[in-house]
XYZ file of C-alpha atoms in Angstrom:
313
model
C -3.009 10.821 -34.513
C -4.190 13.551 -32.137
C -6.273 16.295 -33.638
C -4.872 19.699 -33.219
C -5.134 23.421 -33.488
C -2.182 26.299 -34.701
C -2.699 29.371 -32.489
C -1.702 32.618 -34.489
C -0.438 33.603 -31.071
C 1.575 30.637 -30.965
C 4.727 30.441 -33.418
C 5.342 26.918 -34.630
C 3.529 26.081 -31.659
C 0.567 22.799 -32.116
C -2.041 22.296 -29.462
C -3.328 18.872 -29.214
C -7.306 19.168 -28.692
C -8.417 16.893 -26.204
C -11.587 19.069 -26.236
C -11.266 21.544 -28.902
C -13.726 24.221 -26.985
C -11.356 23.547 -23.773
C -10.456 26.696 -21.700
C -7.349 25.742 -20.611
C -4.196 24.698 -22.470
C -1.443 22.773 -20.007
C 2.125 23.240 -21.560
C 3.423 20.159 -20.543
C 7.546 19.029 -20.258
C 11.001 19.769 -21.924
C 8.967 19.687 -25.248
C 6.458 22.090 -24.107
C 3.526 20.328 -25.245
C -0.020 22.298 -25.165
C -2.765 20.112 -24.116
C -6.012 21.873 -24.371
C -8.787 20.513 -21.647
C -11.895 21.375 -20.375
C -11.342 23.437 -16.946
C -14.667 21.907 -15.182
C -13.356 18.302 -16.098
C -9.242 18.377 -14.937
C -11.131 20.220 -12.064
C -13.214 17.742 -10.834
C -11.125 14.948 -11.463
C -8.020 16.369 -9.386
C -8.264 18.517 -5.972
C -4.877 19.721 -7.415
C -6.246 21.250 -10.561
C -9.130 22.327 -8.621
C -6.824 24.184 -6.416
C -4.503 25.858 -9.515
C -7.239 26.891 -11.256
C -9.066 27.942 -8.461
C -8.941 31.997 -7.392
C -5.999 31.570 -5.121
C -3.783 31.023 -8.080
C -2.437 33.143 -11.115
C -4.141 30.970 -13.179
C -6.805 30.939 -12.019
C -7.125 34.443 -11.929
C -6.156 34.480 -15.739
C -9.205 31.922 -16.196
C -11.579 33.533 -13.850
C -10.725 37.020 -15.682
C -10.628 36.220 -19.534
C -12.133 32.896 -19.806
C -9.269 30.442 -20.769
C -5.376 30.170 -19.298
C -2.325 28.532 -19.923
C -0.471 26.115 -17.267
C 3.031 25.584 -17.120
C 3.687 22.033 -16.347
C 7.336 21.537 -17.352
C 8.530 18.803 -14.681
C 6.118 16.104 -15.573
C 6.214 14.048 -18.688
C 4.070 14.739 -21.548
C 2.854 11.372 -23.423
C 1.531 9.894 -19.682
C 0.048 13.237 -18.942
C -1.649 13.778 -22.381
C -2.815 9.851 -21.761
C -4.525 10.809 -18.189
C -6.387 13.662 -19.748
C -7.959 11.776 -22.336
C -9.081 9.665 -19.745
C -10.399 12.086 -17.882
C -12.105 13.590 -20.704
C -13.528 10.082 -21.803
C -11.487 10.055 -24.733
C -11.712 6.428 -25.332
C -10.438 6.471 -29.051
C -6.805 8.509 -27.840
C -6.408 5.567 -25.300
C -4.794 2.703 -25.752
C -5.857 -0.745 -24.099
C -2.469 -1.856 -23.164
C 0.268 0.337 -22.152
C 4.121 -0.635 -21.701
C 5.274 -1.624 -17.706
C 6.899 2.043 -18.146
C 3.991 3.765 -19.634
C 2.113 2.582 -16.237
C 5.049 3.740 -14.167
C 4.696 7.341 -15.403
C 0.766 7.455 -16.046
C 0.722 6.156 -12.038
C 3.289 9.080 -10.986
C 1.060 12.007 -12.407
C -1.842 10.202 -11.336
C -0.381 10.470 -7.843
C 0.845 14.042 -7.720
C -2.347 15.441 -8.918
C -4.133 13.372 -7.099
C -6.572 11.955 -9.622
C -6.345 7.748 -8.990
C -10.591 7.737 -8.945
C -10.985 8.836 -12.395
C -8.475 6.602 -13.418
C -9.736 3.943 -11.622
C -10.811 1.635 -14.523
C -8.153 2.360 -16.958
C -5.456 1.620 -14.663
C -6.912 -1.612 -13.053
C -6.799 -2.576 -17.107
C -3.455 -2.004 -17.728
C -2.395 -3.242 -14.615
C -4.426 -6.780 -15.240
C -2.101 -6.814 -18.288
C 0.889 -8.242 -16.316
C -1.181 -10.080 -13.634
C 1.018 -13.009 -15.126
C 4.269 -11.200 -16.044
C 7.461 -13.699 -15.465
C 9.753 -11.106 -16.201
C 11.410 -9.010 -13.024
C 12.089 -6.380 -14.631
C 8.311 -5.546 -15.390
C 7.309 -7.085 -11.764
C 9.680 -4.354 -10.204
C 8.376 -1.399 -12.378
C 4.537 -2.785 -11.904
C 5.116 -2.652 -8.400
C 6.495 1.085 -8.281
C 3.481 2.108 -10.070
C 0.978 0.413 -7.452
C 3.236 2.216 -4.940
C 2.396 5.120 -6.599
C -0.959 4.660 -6.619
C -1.162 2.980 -3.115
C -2.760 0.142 -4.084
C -1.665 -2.403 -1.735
C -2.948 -5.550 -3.716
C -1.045 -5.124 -6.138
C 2.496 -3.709 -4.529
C 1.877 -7.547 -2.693
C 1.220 -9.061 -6.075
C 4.224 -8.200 -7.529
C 6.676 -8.309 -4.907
C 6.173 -11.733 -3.943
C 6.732 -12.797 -7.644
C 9.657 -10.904 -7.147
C 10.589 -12.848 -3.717
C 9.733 -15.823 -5.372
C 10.993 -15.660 -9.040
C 14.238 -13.845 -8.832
C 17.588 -14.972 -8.260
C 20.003 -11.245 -7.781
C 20.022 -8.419 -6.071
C 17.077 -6.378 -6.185
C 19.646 -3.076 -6.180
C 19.585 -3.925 -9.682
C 16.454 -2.327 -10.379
C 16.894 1.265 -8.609
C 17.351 4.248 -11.062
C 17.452 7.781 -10.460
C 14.392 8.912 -12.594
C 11.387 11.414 -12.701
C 9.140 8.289 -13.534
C 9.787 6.278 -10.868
C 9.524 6.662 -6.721
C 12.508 8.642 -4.835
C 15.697 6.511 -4.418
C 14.952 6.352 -0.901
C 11.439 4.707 -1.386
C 13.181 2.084 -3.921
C 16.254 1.372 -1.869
C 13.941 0.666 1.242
C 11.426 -1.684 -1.110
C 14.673 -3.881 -2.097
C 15.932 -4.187 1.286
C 12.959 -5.483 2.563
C 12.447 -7.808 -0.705
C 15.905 -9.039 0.128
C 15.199 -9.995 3.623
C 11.976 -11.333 2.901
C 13.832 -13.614 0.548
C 16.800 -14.491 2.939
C 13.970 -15.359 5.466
C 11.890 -17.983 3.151
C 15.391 -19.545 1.907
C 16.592 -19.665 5.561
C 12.795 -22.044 6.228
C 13.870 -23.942 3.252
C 17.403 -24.616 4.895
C 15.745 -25.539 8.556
C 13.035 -27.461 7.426
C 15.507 -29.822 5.587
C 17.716 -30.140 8.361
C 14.778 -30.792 10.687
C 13.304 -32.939 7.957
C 12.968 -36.940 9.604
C 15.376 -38.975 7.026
C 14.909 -42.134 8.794
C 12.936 -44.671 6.468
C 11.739 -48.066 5.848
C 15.474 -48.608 3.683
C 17.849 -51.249 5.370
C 20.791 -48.835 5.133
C 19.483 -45.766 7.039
C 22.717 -45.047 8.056
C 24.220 -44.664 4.871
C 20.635 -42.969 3.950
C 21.299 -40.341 6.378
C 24.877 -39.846 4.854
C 23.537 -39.613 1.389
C 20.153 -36.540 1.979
C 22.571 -33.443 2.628
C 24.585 -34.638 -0.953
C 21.213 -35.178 -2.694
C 19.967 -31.790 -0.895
C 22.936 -29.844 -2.197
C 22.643 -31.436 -6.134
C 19.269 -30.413 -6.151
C 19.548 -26.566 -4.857
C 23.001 -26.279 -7.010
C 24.016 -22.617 -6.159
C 21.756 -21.976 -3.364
C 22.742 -18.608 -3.024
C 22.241 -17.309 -6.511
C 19.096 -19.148 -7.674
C 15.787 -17.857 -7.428
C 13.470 -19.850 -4.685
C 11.126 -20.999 -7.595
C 13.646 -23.104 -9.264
C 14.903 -24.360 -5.627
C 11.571 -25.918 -5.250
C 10.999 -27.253 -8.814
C 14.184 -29.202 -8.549
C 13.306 -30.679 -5.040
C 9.531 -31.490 -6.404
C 11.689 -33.888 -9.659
C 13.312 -35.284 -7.184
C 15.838 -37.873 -8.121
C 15.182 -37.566 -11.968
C 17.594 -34.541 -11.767
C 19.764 -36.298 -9.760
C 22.647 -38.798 -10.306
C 21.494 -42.144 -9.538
C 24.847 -42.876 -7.298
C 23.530 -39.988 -4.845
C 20.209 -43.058 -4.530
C 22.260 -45.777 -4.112
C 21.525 -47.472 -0.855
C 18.474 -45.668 -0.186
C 14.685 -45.715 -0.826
C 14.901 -42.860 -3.265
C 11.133 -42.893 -3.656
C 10.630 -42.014 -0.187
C 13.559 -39.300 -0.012
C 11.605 -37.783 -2.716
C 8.394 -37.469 -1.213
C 10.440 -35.631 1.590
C 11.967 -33.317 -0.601
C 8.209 -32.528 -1.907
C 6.640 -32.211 1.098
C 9.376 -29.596 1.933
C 8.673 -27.747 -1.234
C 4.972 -27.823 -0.476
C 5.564 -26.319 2.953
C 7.735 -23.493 1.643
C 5.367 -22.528 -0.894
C 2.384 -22.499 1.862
C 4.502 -20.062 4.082
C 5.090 -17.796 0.793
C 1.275 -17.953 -0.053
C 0.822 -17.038 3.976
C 3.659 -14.323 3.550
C 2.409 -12.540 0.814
C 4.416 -9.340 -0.854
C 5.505 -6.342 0.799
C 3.175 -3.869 2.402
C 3.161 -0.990 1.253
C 3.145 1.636 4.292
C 6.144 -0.733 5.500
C 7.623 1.070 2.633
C 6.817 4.362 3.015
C 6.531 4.894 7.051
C 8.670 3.601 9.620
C 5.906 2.456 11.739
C 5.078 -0.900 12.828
C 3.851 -3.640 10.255
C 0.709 -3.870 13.108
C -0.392 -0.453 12.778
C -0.852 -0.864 9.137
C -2.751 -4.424 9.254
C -4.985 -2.517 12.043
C -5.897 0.310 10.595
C -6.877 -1.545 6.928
C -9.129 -4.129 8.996
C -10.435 -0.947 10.696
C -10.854 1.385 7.843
């Protein structure tokens, strides 16, 4: 539990001492909680704070004129913002080594708006290493809002190829209208382009089957050609509505999903080694795809200017 002080001053009111000499107390969402910090450290750890508490500011003024202040910070949420101040302050025994998919979200969108992603540097690459692994969309799309948040392009492209790759709905699914998460705007626009992305790596799947050369050493290669596009179509059952992963891990079994009648006449040991080599190819052009970029997300300019100016930067 987090130590804290009762301020006369204060009725019923509990301030949470992240550094119990602090100077400043931050009064932080609907539940008003007071957060009492060290000016010179939220300072230099945010050009925001820098700026509030800075002599341009009422604040700041207060701070500059009687030694300590009180910020009003009622829009953000409290738990992720009492979380990045314990960071800040170095307050390794308030913060925990794993945090929720959600926690992340929120600790990513204050670390954003104020503007403080170095300090938090090593905490966040933690948590986010958590879920390097994560076969779960639902975490894959929140994980990737937070590294949009935090414009960390490495891992916006982690996540949204699993996504690409490892989901079989819509990605509309996943938009909500919350303070902890990216406008609507931003969202809608990431599952757009995670949709066409998809579309685009099942439509290589489709042509490089139908460009695929069925002819083989079997006797019957007529009735071999006749048999691929039934054998194709057992194997990617529901085409549409199954996610590209579990396209691929049918076509790499081969015929041991497949009725044996769908064989018959043909050298099913050489249609499977087709069906693989397809499945090999699509997964190379994923790999060479990678996720989504980021600024493709956030700007409307060309997918070039962004791959120019991060080899140039």
């Amino acid at each position: 539990m987090s130590s804290a002080t009762v301020f006369a001053n204060d009725v019923g009111a509990q301030t949470i001492d992240i550094a119990a000499k602090g100077d400043v107390v931050f009064v932080v969402g609907t539940d008003r909680r007071r957060l009492k910090v060290y000016s010179i450290f939220v300072m230099t750890a945010s050009p925001v704070f820098n700026a509030m508490l800075g002599p341009n500011f009422m604040e700041g003024h207060r701070l500059i004129r009687s030694g300590q202040t009180e910020v009003e910070l009622p829009e953000d949420n409290a738990d992720a913002m009492e979380i990045v101040l314990n960071v800040i302050h170095g307050r390794n025994d308030r913060v925990q080594r794993t945090l929720s998919p959600g926690e992340v979200l929120k600790v990513a969108v204050i670390s954003d708006k104020y503007d403080c992603s170095t300090s938090l540097a090593f905490a966040i690459r933690t948590w986010l290493d958590d879920y390097t692994s994560t076969t779960d969309p639902g975490e894959m799309w929140i994980l990737a809002m937070a590294a949009l948040a935090l414009s960390k392009q490495d891992e916006f492209a982690k996540m949204t190829s699993a996504l690409v790759f490892h989901h079989a709905g819509s990605y509309l699914g996943f938009i909500k209208e919350d303070d902890g998460k990216p406008s609507l705007e931003v969202q809608l626009k990431t599952a757009v382009l995670l949709e066409e992305a998809r579309n685009s790596l099942r439509m290589k799947l489709v042509k490089d089957v139908l460009q695929s050369d069925w002819d083989c050493s079997s006797t019957s290669k007529k009735k071999h050609k006749a048999k691929w596009p039934s054998a194709f179509a057992n194997l990617a059952e529901n085409f549409g509505q199954t996610a590209i992963s579990s396209i691929l891990e049918a076509l790499e079994q081969g015929k041991e999903e497949t009725p044996l009648d769908i064989w018959s006449g043909s050298d099913p040991v050489e249609m499977d080694s087709i069906f693989r080599s397809i499945s090999h190819n699509c997964r190379a052009q994923h790999e060479k795809n990678g996720g989504l970029c980021l600024w493709c997300v956030r700007t409307e300019t060309a997918h070039d200017v962004h791959t120019y100016l991060a080899d140039n930067s």
